[in-house]
Short mmCIF file of C-alpha atoms and ligand atoms in Angstrom, two decimals:
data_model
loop_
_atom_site.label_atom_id
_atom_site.label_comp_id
_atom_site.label_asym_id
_atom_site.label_seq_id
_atom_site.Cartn_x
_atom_site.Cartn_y
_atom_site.Cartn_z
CA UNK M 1 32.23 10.81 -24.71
CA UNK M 2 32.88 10.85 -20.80
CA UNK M 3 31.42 13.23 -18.72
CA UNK M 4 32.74 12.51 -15.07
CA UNK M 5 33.53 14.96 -12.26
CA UNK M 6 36.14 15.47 -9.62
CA UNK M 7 34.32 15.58 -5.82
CA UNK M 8 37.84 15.64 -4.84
CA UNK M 9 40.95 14.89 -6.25
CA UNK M 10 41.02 11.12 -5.57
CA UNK M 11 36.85 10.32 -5.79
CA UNK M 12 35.00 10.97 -8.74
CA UNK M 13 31.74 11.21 -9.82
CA UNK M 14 30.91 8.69 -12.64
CA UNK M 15 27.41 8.31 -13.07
CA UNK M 16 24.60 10.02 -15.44
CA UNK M 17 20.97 11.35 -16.22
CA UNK M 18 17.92 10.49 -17.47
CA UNK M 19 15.59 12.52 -18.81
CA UNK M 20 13.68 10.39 -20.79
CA UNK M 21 12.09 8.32 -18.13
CA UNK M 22 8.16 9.55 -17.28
CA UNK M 23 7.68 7.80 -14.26
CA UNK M 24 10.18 6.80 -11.72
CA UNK M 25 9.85 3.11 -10.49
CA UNK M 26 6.74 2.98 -13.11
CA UNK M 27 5.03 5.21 -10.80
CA UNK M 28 6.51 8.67 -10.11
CA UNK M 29 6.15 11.51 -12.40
CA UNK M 30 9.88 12.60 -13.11
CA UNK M 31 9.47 15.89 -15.11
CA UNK M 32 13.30 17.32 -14.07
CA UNK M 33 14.59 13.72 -15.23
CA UNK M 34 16.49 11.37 -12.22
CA UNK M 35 20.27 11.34 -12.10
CA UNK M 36 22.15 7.63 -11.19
CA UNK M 37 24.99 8.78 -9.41
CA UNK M 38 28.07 6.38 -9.13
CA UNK M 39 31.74 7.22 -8.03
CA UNK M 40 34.95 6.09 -8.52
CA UNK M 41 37.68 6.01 -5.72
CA UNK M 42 41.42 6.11 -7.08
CA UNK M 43 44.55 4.73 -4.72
CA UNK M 44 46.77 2.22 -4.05
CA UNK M 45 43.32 0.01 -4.87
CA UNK M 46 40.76 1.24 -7.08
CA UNK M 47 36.98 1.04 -5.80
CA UNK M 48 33.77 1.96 -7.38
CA UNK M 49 30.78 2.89 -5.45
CA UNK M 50 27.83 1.14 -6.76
CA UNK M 51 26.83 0.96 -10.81
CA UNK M 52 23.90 2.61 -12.35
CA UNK M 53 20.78 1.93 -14.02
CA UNK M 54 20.27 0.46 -17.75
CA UNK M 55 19.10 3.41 -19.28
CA UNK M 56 22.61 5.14 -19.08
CA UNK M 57 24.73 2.03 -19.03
CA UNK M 58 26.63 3.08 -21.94
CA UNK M 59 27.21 6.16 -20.40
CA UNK M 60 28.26 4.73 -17.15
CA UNK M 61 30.90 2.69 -18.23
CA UNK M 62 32.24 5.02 -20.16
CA UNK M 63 32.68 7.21 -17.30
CA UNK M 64 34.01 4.66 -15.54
CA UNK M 65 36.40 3.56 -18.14
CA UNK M 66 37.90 7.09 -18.20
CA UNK M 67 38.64 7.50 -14.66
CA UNK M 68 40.21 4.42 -14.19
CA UNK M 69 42.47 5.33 -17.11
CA UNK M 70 43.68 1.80 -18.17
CA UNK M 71 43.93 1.08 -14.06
CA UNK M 72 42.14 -1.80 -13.24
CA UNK M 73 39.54 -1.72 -10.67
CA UNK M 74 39.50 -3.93 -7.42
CA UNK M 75 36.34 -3.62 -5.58
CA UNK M 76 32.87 -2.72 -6.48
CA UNK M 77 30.96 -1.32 -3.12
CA UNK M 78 27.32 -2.41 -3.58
CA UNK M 79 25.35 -0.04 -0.85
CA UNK M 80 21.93 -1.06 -2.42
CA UNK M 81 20.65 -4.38 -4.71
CA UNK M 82 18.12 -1.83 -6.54
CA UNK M 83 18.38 -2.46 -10.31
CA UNK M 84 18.43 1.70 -10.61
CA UNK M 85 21.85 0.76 -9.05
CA UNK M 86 23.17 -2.60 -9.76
CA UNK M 87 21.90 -3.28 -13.40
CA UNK M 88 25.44 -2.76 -14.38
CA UNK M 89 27.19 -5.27 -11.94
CA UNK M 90 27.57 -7.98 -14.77
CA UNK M 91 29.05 -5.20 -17.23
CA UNK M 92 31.86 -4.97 -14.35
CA UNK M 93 32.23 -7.64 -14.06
CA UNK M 94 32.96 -8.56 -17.31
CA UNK M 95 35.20 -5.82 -17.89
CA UNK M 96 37.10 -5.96 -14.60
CA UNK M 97 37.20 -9.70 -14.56
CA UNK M 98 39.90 -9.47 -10.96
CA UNK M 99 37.02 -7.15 -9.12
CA UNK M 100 36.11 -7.94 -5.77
CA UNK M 101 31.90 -7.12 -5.13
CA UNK M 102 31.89 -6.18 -1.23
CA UNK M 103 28.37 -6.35 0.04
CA UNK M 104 26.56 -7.60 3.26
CA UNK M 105 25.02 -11.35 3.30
CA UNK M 106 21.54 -9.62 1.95
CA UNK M 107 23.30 -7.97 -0.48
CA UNK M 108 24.63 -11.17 -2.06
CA UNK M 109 21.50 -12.94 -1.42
CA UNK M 110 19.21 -10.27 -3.41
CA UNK M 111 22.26 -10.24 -6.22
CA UNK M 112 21.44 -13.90 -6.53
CA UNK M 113 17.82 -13.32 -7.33
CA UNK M 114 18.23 -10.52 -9.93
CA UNK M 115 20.98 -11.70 -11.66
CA UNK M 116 23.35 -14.48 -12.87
CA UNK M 117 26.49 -13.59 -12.46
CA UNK M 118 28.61 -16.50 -12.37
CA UNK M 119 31.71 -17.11 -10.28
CA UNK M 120 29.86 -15.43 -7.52
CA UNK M 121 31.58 -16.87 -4.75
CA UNK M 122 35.18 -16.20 -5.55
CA UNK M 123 34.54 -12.45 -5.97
CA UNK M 124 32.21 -12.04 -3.48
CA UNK M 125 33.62 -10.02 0.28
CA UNK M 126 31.11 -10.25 2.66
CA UNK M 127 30.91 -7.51 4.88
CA UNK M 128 29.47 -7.29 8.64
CA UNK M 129 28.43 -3.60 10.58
CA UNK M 130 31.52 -1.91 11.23
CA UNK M 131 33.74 -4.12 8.96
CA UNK M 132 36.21 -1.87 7.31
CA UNK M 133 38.40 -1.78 3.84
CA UNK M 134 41.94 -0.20 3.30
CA UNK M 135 42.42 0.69 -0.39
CA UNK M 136 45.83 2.53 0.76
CA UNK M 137 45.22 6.09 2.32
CA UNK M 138 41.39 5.54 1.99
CA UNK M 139 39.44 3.66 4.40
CA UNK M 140 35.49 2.11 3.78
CA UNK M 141 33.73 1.48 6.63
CA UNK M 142 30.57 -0.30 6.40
CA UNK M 143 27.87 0.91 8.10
CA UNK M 144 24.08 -1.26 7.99
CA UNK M 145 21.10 0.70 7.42
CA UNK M 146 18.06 -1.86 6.77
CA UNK M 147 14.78 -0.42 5.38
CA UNK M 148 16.99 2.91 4.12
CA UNK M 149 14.69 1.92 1.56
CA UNK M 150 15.42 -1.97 1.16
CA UNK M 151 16.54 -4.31 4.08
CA UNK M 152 19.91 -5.17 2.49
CA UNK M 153 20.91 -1.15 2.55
CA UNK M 154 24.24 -0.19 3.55
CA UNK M 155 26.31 3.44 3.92
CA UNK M 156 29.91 3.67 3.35
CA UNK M 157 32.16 6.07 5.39
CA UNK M 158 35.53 7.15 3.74
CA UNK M 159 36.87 8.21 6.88
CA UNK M 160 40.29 9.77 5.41
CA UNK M 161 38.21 12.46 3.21
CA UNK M 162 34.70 12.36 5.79
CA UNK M 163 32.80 11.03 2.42
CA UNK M 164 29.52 9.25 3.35
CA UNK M 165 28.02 7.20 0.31
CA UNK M 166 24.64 7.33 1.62
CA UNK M 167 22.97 4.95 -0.70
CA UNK M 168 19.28 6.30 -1.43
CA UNK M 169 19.34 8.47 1.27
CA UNK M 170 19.68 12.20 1.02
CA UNK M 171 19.03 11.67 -2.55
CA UNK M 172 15.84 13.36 -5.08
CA UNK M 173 14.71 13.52 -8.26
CA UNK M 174 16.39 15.93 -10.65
CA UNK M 175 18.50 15.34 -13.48
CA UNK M 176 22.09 16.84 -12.45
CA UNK M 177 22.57 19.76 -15.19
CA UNK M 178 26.45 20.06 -14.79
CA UNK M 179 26.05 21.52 -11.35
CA UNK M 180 26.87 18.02 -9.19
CA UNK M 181 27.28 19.96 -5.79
CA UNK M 182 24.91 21.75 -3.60
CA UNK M 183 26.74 25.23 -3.45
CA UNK M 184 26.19 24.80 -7.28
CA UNK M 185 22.60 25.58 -6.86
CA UNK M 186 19.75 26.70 -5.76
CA UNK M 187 18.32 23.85 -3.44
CA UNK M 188 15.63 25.26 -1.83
CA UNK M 189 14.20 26.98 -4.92
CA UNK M 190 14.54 24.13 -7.33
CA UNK M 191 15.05 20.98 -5.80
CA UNK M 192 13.19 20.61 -2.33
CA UNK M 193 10.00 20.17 -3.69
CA UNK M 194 11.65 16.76 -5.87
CA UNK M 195 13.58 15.83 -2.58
CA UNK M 196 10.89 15.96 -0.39
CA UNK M 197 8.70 13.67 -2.80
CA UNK M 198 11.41 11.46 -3.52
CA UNK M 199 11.80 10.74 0.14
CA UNK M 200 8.26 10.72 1.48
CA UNK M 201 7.07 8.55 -1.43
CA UNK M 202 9.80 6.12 -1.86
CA UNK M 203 11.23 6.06 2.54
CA UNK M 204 8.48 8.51 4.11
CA UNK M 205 6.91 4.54 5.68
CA UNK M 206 10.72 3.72 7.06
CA UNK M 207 10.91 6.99 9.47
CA UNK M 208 11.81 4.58 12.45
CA UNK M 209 14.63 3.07 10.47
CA UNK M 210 15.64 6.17 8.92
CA UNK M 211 15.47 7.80 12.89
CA UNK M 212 18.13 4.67 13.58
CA UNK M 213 20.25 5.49 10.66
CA UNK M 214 20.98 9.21 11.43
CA UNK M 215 21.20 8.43 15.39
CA UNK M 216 23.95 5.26 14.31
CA UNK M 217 26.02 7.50 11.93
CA UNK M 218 25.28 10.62 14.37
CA UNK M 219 28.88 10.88 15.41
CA UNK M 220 30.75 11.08 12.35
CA UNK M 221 32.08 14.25 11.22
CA UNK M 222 31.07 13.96 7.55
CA UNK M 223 32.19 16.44 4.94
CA UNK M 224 30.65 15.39 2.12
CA UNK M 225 27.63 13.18 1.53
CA UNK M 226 27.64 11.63 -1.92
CA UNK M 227 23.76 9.68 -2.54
CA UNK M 228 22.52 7.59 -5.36
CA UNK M 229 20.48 10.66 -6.76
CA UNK M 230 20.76 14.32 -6.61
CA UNK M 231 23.46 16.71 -5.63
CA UNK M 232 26.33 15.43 -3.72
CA UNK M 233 26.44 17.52 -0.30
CA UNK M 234 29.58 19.47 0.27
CA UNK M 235 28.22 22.17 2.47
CA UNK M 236 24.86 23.71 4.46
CA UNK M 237 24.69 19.54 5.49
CA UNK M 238 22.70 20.32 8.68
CA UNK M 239 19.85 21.87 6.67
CA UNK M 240 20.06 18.58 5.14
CA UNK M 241 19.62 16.78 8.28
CA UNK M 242 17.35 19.03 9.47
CA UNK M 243 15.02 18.34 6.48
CA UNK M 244 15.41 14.34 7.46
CA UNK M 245 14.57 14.98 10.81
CA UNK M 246 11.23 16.34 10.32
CA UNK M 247 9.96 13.88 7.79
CA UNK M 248 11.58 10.59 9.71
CA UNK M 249 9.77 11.97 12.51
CA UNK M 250 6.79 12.76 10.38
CA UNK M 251 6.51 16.35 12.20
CA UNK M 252 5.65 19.15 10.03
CA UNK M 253 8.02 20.92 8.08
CA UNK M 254 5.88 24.50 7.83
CA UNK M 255 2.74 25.77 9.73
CA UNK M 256 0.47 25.06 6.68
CA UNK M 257 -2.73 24.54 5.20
CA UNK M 258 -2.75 21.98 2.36
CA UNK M 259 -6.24 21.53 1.07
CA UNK M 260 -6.97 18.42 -0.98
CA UNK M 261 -9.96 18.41 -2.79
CA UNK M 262 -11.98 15.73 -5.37
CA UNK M 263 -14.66 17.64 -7.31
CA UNK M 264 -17.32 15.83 -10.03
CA UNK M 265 -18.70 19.46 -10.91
CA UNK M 266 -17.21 21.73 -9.22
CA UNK M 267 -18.96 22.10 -6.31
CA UNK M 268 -16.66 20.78 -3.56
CA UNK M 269 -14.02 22.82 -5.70
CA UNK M 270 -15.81 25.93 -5.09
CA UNK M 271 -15.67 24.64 -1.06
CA UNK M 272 -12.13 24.26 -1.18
CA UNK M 273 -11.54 27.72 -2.63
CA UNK M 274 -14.09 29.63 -0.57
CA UNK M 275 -12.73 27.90 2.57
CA UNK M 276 -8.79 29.30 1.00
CA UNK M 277 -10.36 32.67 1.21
CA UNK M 278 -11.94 32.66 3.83
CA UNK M 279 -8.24 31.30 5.52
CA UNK M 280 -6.58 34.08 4.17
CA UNK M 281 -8.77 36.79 5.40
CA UNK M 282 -7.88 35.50 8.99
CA UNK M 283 -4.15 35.71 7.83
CA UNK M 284 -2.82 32.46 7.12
CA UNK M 285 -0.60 32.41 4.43
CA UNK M 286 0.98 29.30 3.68
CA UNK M 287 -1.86 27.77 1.68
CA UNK M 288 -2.23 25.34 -0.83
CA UNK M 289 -4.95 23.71 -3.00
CA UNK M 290 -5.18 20.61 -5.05
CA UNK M 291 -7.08 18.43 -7.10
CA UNK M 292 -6.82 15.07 -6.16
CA UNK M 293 -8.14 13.80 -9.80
CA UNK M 294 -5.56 16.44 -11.34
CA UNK M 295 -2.31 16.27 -9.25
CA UNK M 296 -0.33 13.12 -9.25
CA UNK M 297 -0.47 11.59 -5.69
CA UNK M 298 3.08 11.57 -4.96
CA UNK M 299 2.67 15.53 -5.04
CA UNK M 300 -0.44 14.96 -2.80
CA UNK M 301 1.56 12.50 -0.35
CA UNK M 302 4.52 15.30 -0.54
CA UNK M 303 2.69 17.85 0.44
CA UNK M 304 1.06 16.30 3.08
CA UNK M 305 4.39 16.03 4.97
CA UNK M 306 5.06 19.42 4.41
CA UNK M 307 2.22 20.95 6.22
CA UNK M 308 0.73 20.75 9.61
CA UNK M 309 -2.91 21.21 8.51
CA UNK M 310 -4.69 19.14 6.03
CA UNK M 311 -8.05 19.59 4.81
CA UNK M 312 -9.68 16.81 2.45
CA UNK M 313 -13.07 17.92 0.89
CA UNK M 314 -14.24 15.26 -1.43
CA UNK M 315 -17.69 13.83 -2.89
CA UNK M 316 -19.44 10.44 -1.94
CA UNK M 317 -19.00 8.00 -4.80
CA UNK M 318 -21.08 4.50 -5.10
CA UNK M 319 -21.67 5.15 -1.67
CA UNK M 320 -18.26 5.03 -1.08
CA UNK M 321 -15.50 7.78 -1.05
CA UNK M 322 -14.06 9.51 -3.78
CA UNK M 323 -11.81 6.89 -5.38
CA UNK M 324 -9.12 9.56 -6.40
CA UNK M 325 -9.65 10.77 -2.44
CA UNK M 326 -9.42 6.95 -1.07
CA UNK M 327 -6.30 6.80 -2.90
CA UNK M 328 -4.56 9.38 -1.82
CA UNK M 329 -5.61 8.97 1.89
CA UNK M 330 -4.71 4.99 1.57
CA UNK M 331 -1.01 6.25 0.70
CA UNK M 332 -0.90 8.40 2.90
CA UNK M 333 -1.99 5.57 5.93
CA UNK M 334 0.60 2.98 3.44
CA UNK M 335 3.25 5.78 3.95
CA UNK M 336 2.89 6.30 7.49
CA UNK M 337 1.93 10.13 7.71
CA UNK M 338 1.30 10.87 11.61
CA UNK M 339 1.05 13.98 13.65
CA UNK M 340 -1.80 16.20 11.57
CA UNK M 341 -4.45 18.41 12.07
CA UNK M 342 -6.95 16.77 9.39
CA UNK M 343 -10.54 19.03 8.35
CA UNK M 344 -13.05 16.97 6.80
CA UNK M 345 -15.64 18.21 3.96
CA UNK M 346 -17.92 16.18 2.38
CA UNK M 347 -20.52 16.71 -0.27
CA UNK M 348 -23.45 14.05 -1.57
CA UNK M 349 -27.13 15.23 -3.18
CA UNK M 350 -28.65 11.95 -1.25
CA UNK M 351 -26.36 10.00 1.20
CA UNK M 352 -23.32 12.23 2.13
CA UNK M 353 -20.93 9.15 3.30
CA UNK M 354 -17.21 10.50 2.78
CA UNK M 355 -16.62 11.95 5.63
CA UNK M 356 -17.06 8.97 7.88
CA UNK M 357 -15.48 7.00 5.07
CA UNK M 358 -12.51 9.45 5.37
CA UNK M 359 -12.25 9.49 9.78
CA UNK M 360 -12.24 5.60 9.28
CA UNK M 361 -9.00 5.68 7.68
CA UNK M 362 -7.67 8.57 9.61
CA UNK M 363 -8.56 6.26 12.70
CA UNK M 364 -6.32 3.73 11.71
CA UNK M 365 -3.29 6.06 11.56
CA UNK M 366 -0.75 7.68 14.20
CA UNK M 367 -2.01 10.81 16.36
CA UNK M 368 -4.22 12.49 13.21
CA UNK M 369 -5.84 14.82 14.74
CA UNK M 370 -10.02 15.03 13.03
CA UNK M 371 -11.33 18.74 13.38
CA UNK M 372 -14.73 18.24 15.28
CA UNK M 373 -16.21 20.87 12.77
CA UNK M 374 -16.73 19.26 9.53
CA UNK M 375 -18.49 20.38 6.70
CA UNK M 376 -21.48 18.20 4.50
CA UNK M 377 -22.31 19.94 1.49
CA UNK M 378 -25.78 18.63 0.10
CA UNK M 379 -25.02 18.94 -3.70
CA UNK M 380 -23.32 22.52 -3.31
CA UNK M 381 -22.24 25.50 -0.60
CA UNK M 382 -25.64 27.37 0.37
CA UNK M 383 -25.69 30.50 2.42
CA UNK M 384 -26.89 28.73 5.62
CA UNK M 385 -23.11 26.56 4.98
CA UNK M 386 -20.91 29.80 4.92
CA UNK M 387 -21.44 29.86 9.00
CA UNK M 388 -20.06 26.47 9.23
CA UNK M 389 -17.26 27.01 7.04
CA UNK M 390 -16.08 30.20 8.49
CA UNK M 391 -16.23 28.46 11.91
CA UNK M 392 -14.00 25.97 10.20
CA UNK M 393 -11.59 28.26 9.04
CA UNK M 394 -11.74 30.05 12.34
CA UNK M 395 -10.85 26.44 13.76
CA UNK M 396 -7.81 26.20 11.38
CA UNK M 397 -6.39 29.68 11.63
CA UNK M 398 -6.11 29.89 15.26
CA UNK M 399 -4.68 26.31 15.09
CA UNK M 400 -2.05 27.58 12.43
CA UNK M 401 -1.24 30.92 14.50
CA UNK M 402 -0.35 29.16 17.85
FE1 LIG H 1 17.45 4.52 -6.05
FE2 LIG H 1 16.13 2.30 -3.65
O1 LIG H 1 16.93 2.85 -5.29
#
């Protein structure tokens, strides 16, 4: 059966959930599921904005199906060649043999890799920056935002309604549980933590391109923003933007300590906890500790953006670091983090090397500032260590209360 919604009385949402999928792109935990969001617009012409991923293809056409109510559909927008979006193109194709696909010469290009859809050519509207589309009182305007996650990335602006089709952007995970809109729910309790990992794991290394987007489509006046994933935006949008703005910029959301610690026996765990007291006795209170073996490293990479302090406590390994440490701090240089205050800890029974191992890498990124006080644990904390650590903390507090 369809299960569409009105986001207003001539666009509707068409698209579905899946909450069967573990991990997102093979590599993202998913536990609230990922929605595919797709819309329909109905006038004179009949447009659909983007298609959906395999794993609710039935469901998607369907949907689709339904709206048009026996209408037949003339263009298919494609804002982004990702198969989570575009798997369905040659199921629209084949069912709406008249459609026209409007994309940008990448789009068609990438479409051409992926797929086989023949006839190509004659179906195919090629769109430049600031191209538009009448489909009667409706007007697309094409808008190019490369590397908003993949170069070929474009928005569309209804500019009758104010509707931006956003593509990936301002989307999360989350499975859409009937409530489609963002004055249906509780954002900030139950969604920013997925929206904030979606972004700084999948876009957090495009901030300069997603900085170019928002200044480029800075002077609309838009309404409603409708994304590829997550809750269309109908309201509260500058808390939206306001959210983008710090992690394009890769400035810290909250004055916060986000300790991530890697722990063999427990002894750079108990490090990490007694430096989390010792914190909160000089009254910070935005703390929070991880496991880097136990917490996924999207979470890890999440979190990192969120807070302005980040302490990483972790063992020497073959010499080496940590590996589940190295791979967390390799995202985070892969994902561009910049702008920290970073605390080292280390702990090794012979050849304590993490700590250098970890400044190395924090070297090679953007403005991460390296706490001169670091801690070395030989094997585990000893009395003589609690002066060091409190200094530490002392270090961090007053850096947190400025
Ligand atoms: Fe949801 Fe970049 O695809």
């Amino acid at each position: 059966m369809y299960c569409t919604r009105k986001v207003t009385d001539s666009i509707h949402w068409v698209g579905g959930n899946d909450r069967r999928l573990a991990l997102f792109e093979n590599l993202f935990p998913i536990p609230n599921g990922v929605s595919y969001n797709s819309y329909v617009i109905l006038d004179e012409k009949t447009a659909l904005m983007d298609t959906a991923d395999p794993s609710i293809r039935s469901q998607f056409l369907e949907n689709v199906q339904h709206v048009l109510n026996g209408r037949s559909l003339d263009y298919l927008i494609v804002n982004h060649m990702e198969p989570d979006h575009c798997s369905a193109i040659a199921d629209i194709v084949n069912l709406y043999p008249e459609v026209k696909l409007v994309g940008n010469a990448k789009t068609f290009q990438i479409m051409g890799q992926f797929y086989s859809i023949s006839d190509l050519s004659d179906r195919s509207v090629v769109v430049k920056d600031g191209d538009t589309l009448e489909l009667g009182s409706h007007t697309l305007a094409f808008s190019m935002t490369p590397m908003v996650h993949w170069p070929e990335v474009m928005v569309t602006y209804e500019t009758s309604e104010k509707v931006l089709f956003s593509a990936d952007a301002f989307g999360t995970f989350g499975a859409l549980n009937g409530n489609i809109f963002n004055d249906e729910i509780n954002f900030d309790r139950d969604w920013l933590n997925d929206a904030r990992r979606y972004y700084t794991n999948i876009v957090g290394k495009f901030g300069a391109q997603v900085q170019s987007a928002i200044k480029k489509l800075g002077s609309l006046d838009i309404q409603i923003i409708c994304p590829l994933h997550g809750p269309v935006w109908r309201s509260d949008i500058p808390y939206l933007l306001d959210k983008y703005q710090h992690w394009s910029t890769y400035t810290p959301e909250e004055q916060a300590v986000v300790i991530l610690y890697g722990s063999m026996y427990g002894n750079t765990e108990n490090a990490a906890n007694v430096l989390a007291s010792m914190l909160a006795e000089k009254g910070v209170k935005n703390i929070a500790v991880y496991d880097v073996s136990s917490t996924h490293v999207s979470q890890c990479i999440s979190e990192s953006f969120r807070a302005s302090h980040i302490v990483l406590a972790a063992p020497t390994y073959n010499g080496g670091l940590y590996p589940a440490m190295e791979h967390v701090l390799l995202d985070m240089k892969a994902l561009n983090l910049q702008n920290r205050t970073v605390a080292l800890l280390d702990n090794g029974s012979w050849a304590s090397t993490a700590s250098k191992q970890m400044k190395a890498i924090l070297e090679t990124m953007k403005n991460m500032t390296v706490l001169e006080t670091g801690v070395s644990l030989k094997s585990s904390l000893n009395d003589a260590q609690m002066e060091v650590l409190e200094a530490l903390a002392s270090q961090i507090a007053e850096g947190i209360c400025q």
